[in-house]
Amino acid sequence: MEANQPQWLDNAIFYEIYPQSFNDTNADGIGDFQGIIEKLDYIRELGCNALWINPCFKSPFGDAGYDVADFYSVAPRYGTNEDLKRLFAEAHQRHMHVLLDLVPGHTSVEHPWFKESMKAERNDYTDRYVWTDSVWEEPQGMGCIRGISQRDGSCAINFFSNQPALNYGFLNPTLPWQQPMDAPGPRATLEELKNIMRFWLSMGCDGFRVDMAGSLVKHDPDSRGTIRLWQEIRAFLDEEFPAAAMVSEWGEPDKSLQGGFHMDFLLHFGPSHYNDLFRCAEPFFSQRGKGDVSAFVQKYLENYEKSQRKGLICIPSGNHDMDRLSRSIQGDSLKIAFAFLLSMPGAPFIYYGDEIGMRYIENIPSVEGGYNRTGSRSPMQWDSTVNAGFSAAPKEKLYIRQDESADRPTAAAQMADENSLYHEIRRLIAVRQAHTALQSKGKIEFVYAEKDAYPLAYLRSSDDERILVVINPADREVSFGCTHVPKENLYRFGEEIACKDGIMTVPAQTVGWFRV
Ligand code: NOJ
Ligand code: CA
């Protein structure tokens, strides 16, 4: 099933906000909605026109809010539902769109549904979660919660052991406790999911980033059941909210797009080779020039073909689950990495703070189920005032420790420096937004992406224009044969890239975007 794409996605550039770490306006040491509202102009000025906000619903925060305790109320620490509604309106006034994070697969153990579901006597929530019949029987292939309920049985989990799995059924049930997708329990769960989506979309949210979208139906090896489930959601959205955008955390664009999603992420897990680019011992985007981009390109092209060459695959700069980009590459290499991220098909996603090269904080204790991810979730560094302008609370009250180094980057300092990463990203975004060939739906064709070699070159095209992107992160000059003759240099980083007799000579650490 193919989804009609909301037009604003064609040139959407997302900024991911981890709300607890963005901007604290009431000095309690944790970010809030008002803090986001006050920074909308900052985000807009950078060039981003869309937001993805990590889960902001009531939660005991055992997994940063991915353990929801009430899908219909925001966490009081961020504000009220009215404040979030105001955030939607303020964003819309600035021609920005907002995706909330929808967590359809599980809840917190503290969700009232789960408390009801644990009771021995049957009730409306008995079948809301995936339970076996006996506490001694574990759900095959899944972790479980056992021994805390009055009810006999063990309950499947999706991620941490405080995240019981909601019941959308099994594709092919083989045991008595496994319910088919069309049984009343799974049907009721799905109807409730629609209600949740209705609730926020009616309030002004523009769509959802969907957590673990590919894992709802159980024992579903080819995802046929899960795809069918999302197709039903697609039909509901087409009917009631045709403008809503849906972006999946799935990692298999062919499946996700069949399910009616508009875009899917390429991520650090699975066989994407995303890590070859920025996050491995020898990343392609390091100036050491010892990386290899070819496996990534091959995988990308497979996905691109499977998704009908529509360019609906999003490659994020990072996210709340990965190491900060600047943990493995720094300086000009970061600028060059963004010249890639901002010239690929699909919507770019910039993780808050990546635009100023915020660092991964080493060796900090886990906060809110972050574990090693905590180092990528530290509070935003705005300026040189107390707590880098994040919060007026005493330093010890900040819910995650900040980067304490004297030379920590700040937004204010980078905005004042034309040579900063911030300004480079702004320039890149401005050029992307001026050329449809560079945007989400522009086609891509790789011109040079050889094994263990530099540079990387690709052609982006739309009906009216063809743009050649040449990127050399390595600290040495390289060359390649190229039949496309540059007509105009639309963007340049570093020394000039020369083209003579079909040979392009690309100096160390340079980028060129050329109209051809
Ligand atoms: C993926 C989210 O990005 C991650 O932060 C979370 O812990 C898991 N899903 C579980 O919901
Ligand atoms: Ca606050």
Coordinates of C-alpha atoms and ligand atoms in Angstrom, one line a residue:
M1 CA 0.0 0.0 0.0
E2 CA 1.4 3.3 -1.0
A3 CA 1.0 6.4 1.1
N4 CA 0.4 9.8 -0.4
Q5 CA 3.2 11.9 0.9
P6 CA 2.3 15.1 2.8
Q7 CA 4.0 17.8 0.6
W8 CA 5.9 19.4 3.5
L9 CA 8.0 16.3 3.7
D10 CA 9.5 17.0 0.3
N11 CA 11.8 19.6 1.8
A12 CA 11.5 18.8 5.5
I13 CA 14.7 19.1 7.6
F14 CA 14.1 17.7 11.0
Y15 CA 15.7 18.7 14.3
E16 CA 15.4 16.0 17.0
I17 CA 14.7 17.3 20.5
Y18 CA 15.3 15.2 23.5
P19 CA 13.0 17.4 25.7
Q20 CA 14.6 16.7 29.1
S21 CA 17.9 18.1 27.8
F22 CA 17.0 21.0 25.6
N23 CA 16.0 24.1 27.6
D24 CA 14.8 24.5 31.2
T25 CA 12.7 27.5 31.9
N26 CA 11.6 26.9 35.5
A27 CA 15.0 26.1 37.0
D28 CA 14.1 22.5 38.0
G29 CA 17.1 21.1 36.1
I30 CA 15.1 19.5 33.4
G31 CA 14.0 20.8 30.0
D32 CA 10.4 21.7 29.3
F33 CA 7.9 22.7 26.6
Q34 CA 8.2 26.4 27.2
G35 CA 12.0 25.9 26.7
I36 CA 11.3 24.4 23.3
I37 CA 8.9 27.2 22.4
E38 CA 11.6 29.8 23.3
K39 CA 14.1 28.1 21.0
L40 CA 11.9 27.6 17.9
D41 CA 13.4 30.7 16.3
Y42 CA 16.9 29.3 16.9
I43 CA 15.9 26.1 15.1
R44 CA 14.2 27.9 12.3
E45 CA 17.2 30.2 11.8
L46 CA 19.5 27.1 11.5
G47 CA 17.2 26.1 8.6
C48 CA 15.3 23.3 10.1
N49 CA 11.5 23.3 9.5
A50 CA 10.4 20.3 11.4
L51 CA 10.8 18.7 14.8
W52 CA 10.8 15.2 16.2
I53 CA 10.3 15.4 20.0
N54 CA 11.2 12.2 22.0
P55 CA 8.4 10.8 24.2
C56 CA 7.0 13.5 26.4
F57 CA 4.1 11.5 28.0
K58 CA 3.5 10.5 31.7
S59 CA 6.1 8.0 32.6
P60 CA 8.3 6.7 35.4
F61 CA 11.2 7.4 33.0
G62 CA 12.8 4.0 33.3
D63 CA 13.6 4.3 29.6
A64 CA 13.7 8.1 29.1
G65 CA 9.9 8.1 28.5
Y66 CA 9.8 5.1 26.2
D67 CA 8.0 3.5 29.1
V68 CA 4.7 5.3 28.8
A69 CA 2.3 5.4 31.8
D70 CA -0.5 7.4 30.2
F71 CA -0.7 7.9 26.4
Y72 CA -3.1 10.8 26.7
S73 CA -1.2 13.1 29.2
V74 CA 2.2 14.7 28.9
A75 CA 4.7 14.4 31.7
P76 CA 4.1 17.2 34.3
R77 CA 7.8 17.9 34.3
Y78 CA 7.5 19.2 30.8
G79 CA 4.3 21.2 31.2
T80 CA 0.6 20.5 30.5
N81 CA -1.3 19.2 27.4
E82 CA -2.2 22.8 26.8
D83 CA 1.5 23.8 26.7
L84 CA 2.1 21.1 24.1
K85 CA -0.8 22.4 22.1
R86 CA 0.7 25.9 22.3
L87 CA 4.0 24.4 21.1
F88 CA 2.2 23.0 18.0
A89 CA 0.6 26.4 17.3
E90 CA 3.9 28.3 17.8
A91 CA 5.7 25.9 15.5
H92 CA 2.9 26.2 12.9
Q93 CA 3.2 30.0 13.0
R94 CA 6.8 29.6 12.0
H95 CA 5.9 27.2 9.2
M96 CA 7.3 24.3 11.1
H97 CA 5.8 20.8 11.6
V98 CA 6.0 18.6 14.7
L99 CA 6.3 14.9 15.0
L100 CA 5.6 13.3 18.4
D101 CA 7.2 10.0 19.3
L102 CA 4.6 7.2 19.3
V103 CA 5.5 4.1 21.3
P104 CA 2.9 1.5 20.2
G105 CA 4.7 -1.7 21.2
H106 CA 4.8 -1.5 25.0
T107 CA 4.0 0.5 28.0
S108 CA 5.6 1.1 31.4
V109 CA 4.8 -1.5 34.1
E110 CA 3.1 1.4 35.9
H111 CA 0.6 1.9 33.2
P112 CA -3.0 1.4 34.6
W113 CA -3.7 -1.1 31.8
F114 CA -0.8 -3.2 33.0
K115 CA -2.0 -3.0 36.6
E116 CA -5.4 -4.2 35.5
S117 CA -3.9 -6.8 33.2
M118 CA -2.0 -8.3 36.2
K119 CA -5.2 -9.0 38.1
A120 CA -6.4 -12.6 38.5
E121 CA -10.0 -11.8 37.6
R122 CA -10.7 -11.2 33.9
N123 CA -11.2 -7.6 32.9
D124 CA -11.0 -5.3 29.9
Y125 CA -7.2 -5.3 30.0
T126 CA -6.6 -9.0 30.6
D127 CA -5.6 -9.4 26.9
R128 CA -4.0 -6.0 26.4
Y129 CA -0.6 -7.6 26.8
V130 CA 1.1 -10.8 25.6
W131 CA 0.8 -13.3 28.5
T132 CA 1.5 -17.0 28.6
D133 CA -0.9 -19.2 30.5
S134 CA 1.5 -20.2 33.3
V135 CA 4.2 -18.4 35.2
W136 CA 6.4 -21.4 34.4
E137 CA 6.0 -20.9 30.7
E138 CA 8.1 -18.2 29.0
P139 CA 7.0 -16.6 25.8
Q140 CA 9.3 -18.2 23.2
G141 CA 11.9 -15.8 21.7
M142 CA 11.0 -12.9 24.0
G143 CA 12.1 -11.8 27.4
C144 CA 9.4 -11.7 30.1
I145 CA 8.2 -10.4 33.4
R146 CA 7.3 -13.1 35.9
G147 CA 6.3 -13.5 39.5
I148 CA 4.9 -10.0 40.1
S149 CA 1.3 -10.5 39.2
Q150 CA -1.7 -12.1 40.9
R151 CA -2.5 -13.5 37.6
D152 CA -0.9 -16.8 36.5
G153 CA 1.4 -16.4 33.5
S154 CA 4.4 -14.5 32.3
C155 CA 4.2 -11.4 30.3
A156 CA 6.4 -10.8 27.2
I157 CA 8.6 -7.7 27.2
N158 CA 9.8 -5.6 24.2
F159 CA 12.9 -3.9 25.5
F160 CA 13.8 -3.5 29.1
S161 CA 12.1 -5.7 31.7
N162 CA 9.9 -2.8 32.7
Q163 CA 8.3 -2.6 29.2
P164 CA 5.6 -5.2 28.8
A165 CA 4.6 -5.9 25.2
L166 CA 1.2 -4.8 24.1
N167 CA -0.8 -7.5 22.4
Y168 CA -1.4 -7.1 18.7
G169 CA -1.6 -10.8 18.2
F170 CA 0.6 -13.5 16.6
L171 CA 0.8 -14.0 12.8
N172 CA 0.4 -17.8 13.1
P173 CA -0.5 -18.8 16.7
T174 CA 0.6 -22.3 17.6
L175 CA 0.0 -22.3 21.4
P176 CA -3.3 -21.7 23.2
W177 CA -2.1 -18.4 24.8
Q178 CA -1.0 -16.9 21.5
Q179 CA -3.9 -14.9 20.1
P180 CA -4.5 -14.3 16.4
M181 CA -4.4 -10.7 15.1
D182 CA -8.2 -10.6 14.8
A183 CA -9.0 -11.9 18.3
P184 CA -10.8 -9.3 20.5
G185 CA -7.8 -8.5 22.7
P186 CA -5.4 -7.6 19.8
R187 CA -8.3 -5.7 18.0
A188 CA -8.9 -3.6 21.1
T189 CA -5.3 -2.7 21.4
L190 CA -5.2 -1.6 17.8
E191 CA -8.4 0.5 18.2
E192 CA -6.8 2.1 21.3
L193 CA -3.7 3.0 19.2
K194 CA -5.9 4.7 16.7
N195 CA -7.5 6.7 19.6
I196 CA -4.1 7.8 20.8
M197 CA -3.2 9.0 17.3
R198 CA -6.5 10.7 16.9
F199 CA -6.1 12.5 20.2
W200 CA -2.7 14.1 19.4
L201 CA -3.4 14.7 15.7
S202 CA -6.6 16.5 16.6
M203 CA -4.6 18.7 19.0
G204 CA -2.3 19.9 16.2
C205 CA 0.5 17.4 16.0
D206 CA 1.6 16.8 12.4
G207 CA 2.5 13.1 12.7
F208 CA 4.6 10.6 14.4
R209 CA 8.0 9.0 14.6
V210 CA 7.1 5.5 15.5
D211 CA 9.2 3.5 17.9
M212 CA 10.1 -0.1 17.0
A213 CA 7.4 0.0 14.3
G214 CA 8.4 -3.3 12.9
S215 CA 7.9 -5.5 15.9
L216 CA 4.2 -5.2 16.8
V217 CA 2.9 -8.6 15.7
K218 CA 4.7 -11.5 17.3
H219 CA 6.3 -14.5 15.6
D220 CA 6.1 -12.6 12.3
P221 CA 9.4 -13.4 10.6
D222 CA 8.7 -11.6 7.3
S223 CA 6.7 -8.8 9.0
R224 CA 3.6 -9.7 7.0
G225 CA 1.3 -9.3 10.0
T226 CA 2.9 -6.1 11.1
I227 CA 2.7 -4.6 7.6
R228 CA -1.0 -5.6 7.5
L229 CA -1.5 -3.8 10.8
W230 CA 0.1 -0.6 9.6
Q231 CA -1.9 -0.8 6.4
E232 CA -5.0 -0.6 8.6
I233 CA -3.6 2.4 10.3
R234 CA -2.8 4.0 6.9
A235 CA -6.4 3.5 5.8
F236 CA -7.5 5.2 9.1
L237 CA -5.2 8.1 8.5
D238 CA -6.1 8.5 4.9
E239 CA -9.7 8.7 6.0
E240 CA -9.3 11.0 9.0
F241 CA -5.9 12.7 8.9
P242 CA -4.5 12.5 5.4
A243 CA -1.9 15.2 6.1
A244 CA -0.3 13.3 9.0
A245 CA 3.3 12.3 8.4
M246 CA 4.6 8.9 9.5
V247 CA 8.2 8.1 9.9
S248 CA 9.2 4.6 11.2
E249 CA 12.0 3.3 13.3
W250 CA 12.0 0.0 11.4
G251 CA 15.3 -0.1 9.4
E252 CA 13.7 -1.9 6.5
P253 CA 12.3 0.7 4.1
D254 CA 10.7 -1.7 1.7
K255 CA 8.5 -3.2 4.5
S256 CA 7.8 0.1 6.3
L257 CA 6.7 1.8 3.0
Q258 CA 4.4 -1.1 2.2
G259 CA 2.9 -0.5 5.6
G260 CA 2.1 3.0 4.6
F261 CA 4.9 4.9 6.3
H262 CA 6.2 7.9 4.4
M263 CA 9.8 7.4 5.4
D264 CA 12.0 5.0 7.3
F265 CA 15.3 5.5 9.1
L266 CA 18.6 3.9 8.2
L267 CA 20.2 3.2 11.6
H268 CA 23.1 1.9 13.6
F269 CA 21.6 -1.5 14.0
G270 CA 20.8 -4.1 11.4
P271 CA 22.8 -4.6 8.2
S272 CA 22.7 -0.9 7.1
H273 CA 26.5 -0.2 7.2
Y274 CA 25.5 3.2 8.6
N275 CA 28.3 2.8 11.2
D276 CA 30.9 2.5 8.4
L277 CA 30.3 6.2 7.8
F278 CA 30.8 7.8 11.1
R279 CA 30.9 5.3 14.0
C280 CA 33.6 2.6 13.6
A281 CA 37.4 2.3 14.0
E282 CA 38.1 3.9 10.6
P283 CA 35.0 5.9 9.6
F284 CA 34.7 7.0 6.0
F285 CA 34.2 10.6 7.1
S286 CA 37.5 10.8 9.1
Q287 CA 40.4 12.7 7.6
R288 CA 42.5 9.6 8.2
G289 CA 41.0 8.5 4.9
K290 CA 41.1 4.8 5.7
G291 CA 37.4 4.1 5.7
D292 CA 35.2 2.3 3.1
V293 CA 31.9 3.6 1.9
S294 CA 31.2 0.9 -0.7
A295 CA 29.3 -1.5 1.5
F296 CA 27.1 1.3 2.7
V297 CA 26.4 2.4 -0.8
Q298 CA 25.6 -1.1 -1.9
K299 CA 23.2 -1.6 0.9
Y300 CA 21.7 1.9 0.4
L301 CA 21.1 1.1 -3.3
E302 CA 19.4 -2.2 -2.4
N303 CA 17.0 -0.4 -0.1
Y304 CA 16.6 2.4 -2.6
E305 CA 15.5 -0.1 -5.3
K306 CA 13.2 -1.9 -2.9
S307 CA 11.5 1.4 -2.1
Q308 CA 11.0 2.2 -5.8
R309 CA 13.8 4.8 -5.9
K310 CA 11.7 7.3 -4.1
G311 CA 14.3 8.5 -1.7
L312 CA 12.3 7.9 1.4
I313 CA 15.2 6.7 3.6
C314 CA 16.3 9.0 6.3
I315 CA 19.9 9.1 7.4
P316 CA 20.2 10.9 10.8
S317 CA 23.3 12.7 12.1
G318 CA 22.7 10.7 15.2
N319 CA 20.0 10.2 17.8
H320 CA 19.5 9.6 21.5
D321 CA 20.6 6.0 21.1
M322 CA 23.9 6.4 19.4
D323 CA 27.3 8.0 20.3
R324 CA 27.5 11.6 19.4
L325 CA 28.9 12.1 15.9
S326 CA 31.8 14.1 17.3
R327 CA 33.0 11.1 19.4
S328 CA 34.7 9.7 16.3
I329 CA 35.1 12.7 13.9
Q330 CA 35.9 16.3 14.7
G331 CA 36.7 19.7 13.1
D332 CA 36.4 19.9 9.3
S333 CA 35.5 16.3 9.1
L334 CA 32.2 17.1 10.9
K335 CA 31.4 19.8 8.3
I336 CA 32.2 17.4 5.5
A337 CA 29.9 14.7 7.1
F338 CA 27.1 17.2 7.1
A339 CA 27.7 18.0 3.4
F340 CA 26.9 14.4 2.9
L341 CA 23.9 14.2 5.3
L342 CA 22.4 17.3 3.8
S343 CA 22.7 16.2 0.2
M344 CA 21.2 12.8 0.4
P345 CA 17.6 11.8 -0.4
G346 CA 15.0 11.5 2.3
A347 CA 14.5 14.0 5.1
P348 CA 17.7 14.8 7.0
F349 CA 17.5 14.6 10.8
I350 CA 19.8 16.7 13.0
Y351 CA 20.1 15.5 16.6
Y352 CA 20.0 18.5 18.9
G353 CA 23.5 19.8 19.6
D354 CA 25.1 18.0 16.6
E355 CA 24.9 21.3 14.8
I356 CA 27.5 22.7 17.2
G357 CA 29.5 19.5 17.6
M358 CA 28.4 18.7 21.1
R359 CA 30.5 16.0 22.6
Y360 CA 29.8 12.5 23.9
I361 CA 30.3 12.7 27.7
E362 CA 32.5 9.8 28.8
N363 CA 32.0 7.9 32.0
I364 CA 28.8 9.3 33.4
P365 CA 26.4 7.2 35.3
S366 CA 23.3 6.0 33.6
V367 CA 20.3 8.3 33.8
E368 CA 16.7 7.2 33.1
G369 CA 17.8 3.9 31.5
G370 CA 20.3 5.6 29.2
Y371 CA 23.3 3.4 30.1
N372 CA 26.0 4.1 27.5
R373 CA 23.5 6.3 25.6
T374 CA 23.5 8.8 28.5
G375 CA 26.7 10.4 27.2
S376 CA 24.8 11.5 24.1
R377 CA 21.9 13.0 26.1
S378 CA 23.6 15.8 28.1
P379 CA 22.0 19.2 28.4
M380 CA 22.3 21.5 25.4
Q381 CA 25.0 24.2 25.6
W382 CA 23.5 27.5 24.6
D383 CA 25.9 30.2 25.8
S384 CA 28.5 31.1 28.3
T385 CA 26.2 31.8 31.2
V386 CA 25.6 29.4 34.1
N387 CA 25.0 25.8 33.0
A388 CA 25.7 26.9 29.5
G389 CA 22.3 28.7 29.5
F390 CA 20.4 25.4 29.8
S391 CA 19.0 26.0 33.3
A392 CA 19.2 28.4 36.1
A393 CA 19.1 25.5 38.6
P394 CA 22.2 24.8 40.8
K395 CA 24.6 22.7 38.8
E396 CA 24.0 19.6 41.0
K397 CA 20.4 19.7 40.1
L398 CA 20.8 19.2 36.4
Y399 CA 19.3 15.8 35.7
I400 CA 22.3 14.8 33.6
R401 CA 25.8 16.3 34.0
Q402 CA 26.9 18.7 31.3
D403 CA 30.1 18.8 29.3
E404 CA 32.3 20.5 31.8
S405 CA 35.3 21.1 29.6
A406 CA 36.5 24.8 29.3
D407 CA 36.2 24.6 25.5
R408 CA 32.8 23.1 25.3
P409 CA 31.0 24.3 22.2
T410 CA 28.0 26.7 22.6
A411 CA 25.4 27.8 20.2
A412 CA 26.1 31.5 21.0
A413 CA 29.8 31.2 20.2
Q414 CA 29.2 29.4 17.0
M415 CA 26.6 31.8 15.8
A416 CA 29.1 34.6 16.3
D417 CA 31.8 32.7 14.2
E418 CA 31.2 32.5 10.4
N419 CA 33.7 29.6 10.2
S420 CA 31.8 27.4 12.7
L421 CA 30.1 24.1 12.2
Y422 CA 26.8 25.9 12.9
H423 CA 27.3 28.3 10.0
E424 CA 28.5 25.6 7.6
I425 CA 25.3 23.6 8.3
R426 CA 23.2 26.8 7.8
R427 CA 24.9 27.3 4.4
L428 CA 24.4 23.7 3.4
I429 CA 20.7 23.8 4.4
A430 CA 20.2 27.1 2.4
V431 CA 21.6 25.5 -0.7
R432 CA 19.6 22.3 -0.3
Q433 CA 16.4 24.3 0.2
A434 CA 17.1 26.3 -3.0
H435 CA 17.3 23.1 -5.2
T436 CA 14.6 20.4 -5.4
A437 CA 17.2 18.0 -6.9
L438 CA 18.9 18.0 -3.5
Q439 CA 15.7 17.5 -1.5
S440 CA 13.9 14.4 -0.2
K441 CA 12.5 13.2 -3.6
G442 CA 15.4 14.1 -5.9
K443 CA 16.9 10.9 -7.5
I444 CA 20.3 9.7 -6.6
E445 CA 22.9 7.9 -8.8
F446 CA 26.3 7.0 -7.4
V447 CA 29.1 8.2 -9.7
Y448 CA 32.1 7.1 -7.7
A449 CA 31.9 4.9 -4.5
E450 CA 34.7 2.4 -4.8
K451 CA 36.0 -0.1 -2.2
D452 CA 38.5 1.4 0.1
A453 CA 38.8 4.5 -2.0
Y454 CA 38.1 8.3 -1.9
P455 CA 36.2 10.5 -2.9
L456 CA 32.5 9.8 -2.9
A457 CA 30.5 11.2 -5.8
Y458 CA 26.9 11.1 -6.7
L459 CA 24.4 12.8 -8.9
R460 CA 21.1 14.2 -7.5
S461 CA 18.4 15.1 -10.0
S462 CA 14.9 16.4 -10.4
D463 CA 13.0 17.2 -13.6
D464 CA 14.7 20.6 -14.0
E465 CA 18.2 20.1 -12.6
R466 CA 21.2 17.7 -12.1
I467 CA 23.6 18.3 -9.3
L468 CA 26.9 16.5 -8.8
V469 CA 28.1 16.1 -5.2
V470 CA 31.8 15.4 -4.7
I471 CA 33.0 14.7 -1.2
N472 CA 36.6 14.0 -0.1
P473 CA 36.9 13.6 3.7
A474 CA 40.5 12.3 3.4
D475 CA 43.6 14.4 4.1
R476 CA 45.1 13.7 0.7
E477 CA 44.3 14.7 -2.8
V478 CA 42.4 12.1 -4.9
S479 CA 41.0 12.0 -8.4
F480 CA 38.5 10.0 -10.4
G481 CA 37.1 9.9 -14.0
C482 CA 33.9 11.8 -14.4
T483 CA 31.8 12.4 -17.5
H484 CA 29.7 15.1 -15.9
V485 CA 31.0 18.5 -16.6
P486 CA 30.5 21.1 -13.8
K487 CA 28.7 24.2 -15.0
E488 CA 28.2 26.0 -11.8
N489 CA 29.6 25.6 -8.3
L490 CA 26.6 25.8 -5.9
Y491 CA 28.5 24.9 -2.7
R492 CA 32.1 24.6 -1.9
F493 CA 34.1 23.6 1.2
G494 CA 37.9 23.9 1.1
E495 CA 40.0 24.3 -2.0
E496 CA 38.7 24.2 -5.5
I497 CA 37.8 20.9 -7.1
A498 CA 39.1 20.9 -10.7
C499 CA 37.8 19.1 -13.7
K500 CA 39.9 18.6 -16.8
D501 CA 39.7 16.1 -19.7
G502 CA 37.2 14.0 -17.8
I503 CA 39.3 13.8 -14.6
M504 CA 38.2 15.4 -11.4
T505 CA 41.0 16.3 -9.0
V506 CA 39.7 16.6 -5.5
P507 CA 42.0 18.3 -2.9
A508 CA 42.2 17.0 0.7
Q509 CA 39.1 17.6 2.8
T510 CA 37.0 19.3 0.2
V511 CA 33.4 19.2 -0.9
G512 CA 31.8 20.6 -4.1
W513 CA 28.2 20.6 -5.2
F514 CA 28.0 21.4 -8.9
R515 CA 25.2 22.0 -11.4
V516 CA 26.0 19.7 -14.4
Ligands
NOJ1 C1 14.0 2.7 20.5 C2 14.2 4.0 21.1 O1 14.9 4.9 20.2 C3 15.0 3.7 22.4 O2 15.5 4.9 23.0 C4 14.2 2.9 23.3 O3 14.9 2.6 24.4 C5 13.7 1.7 22.6 N1 13.2 1.9 21.3 C6 12.5 1.0 23.4 O4 11.4 1.8 23.3
CA2 CA 12.1 22.6 33.6

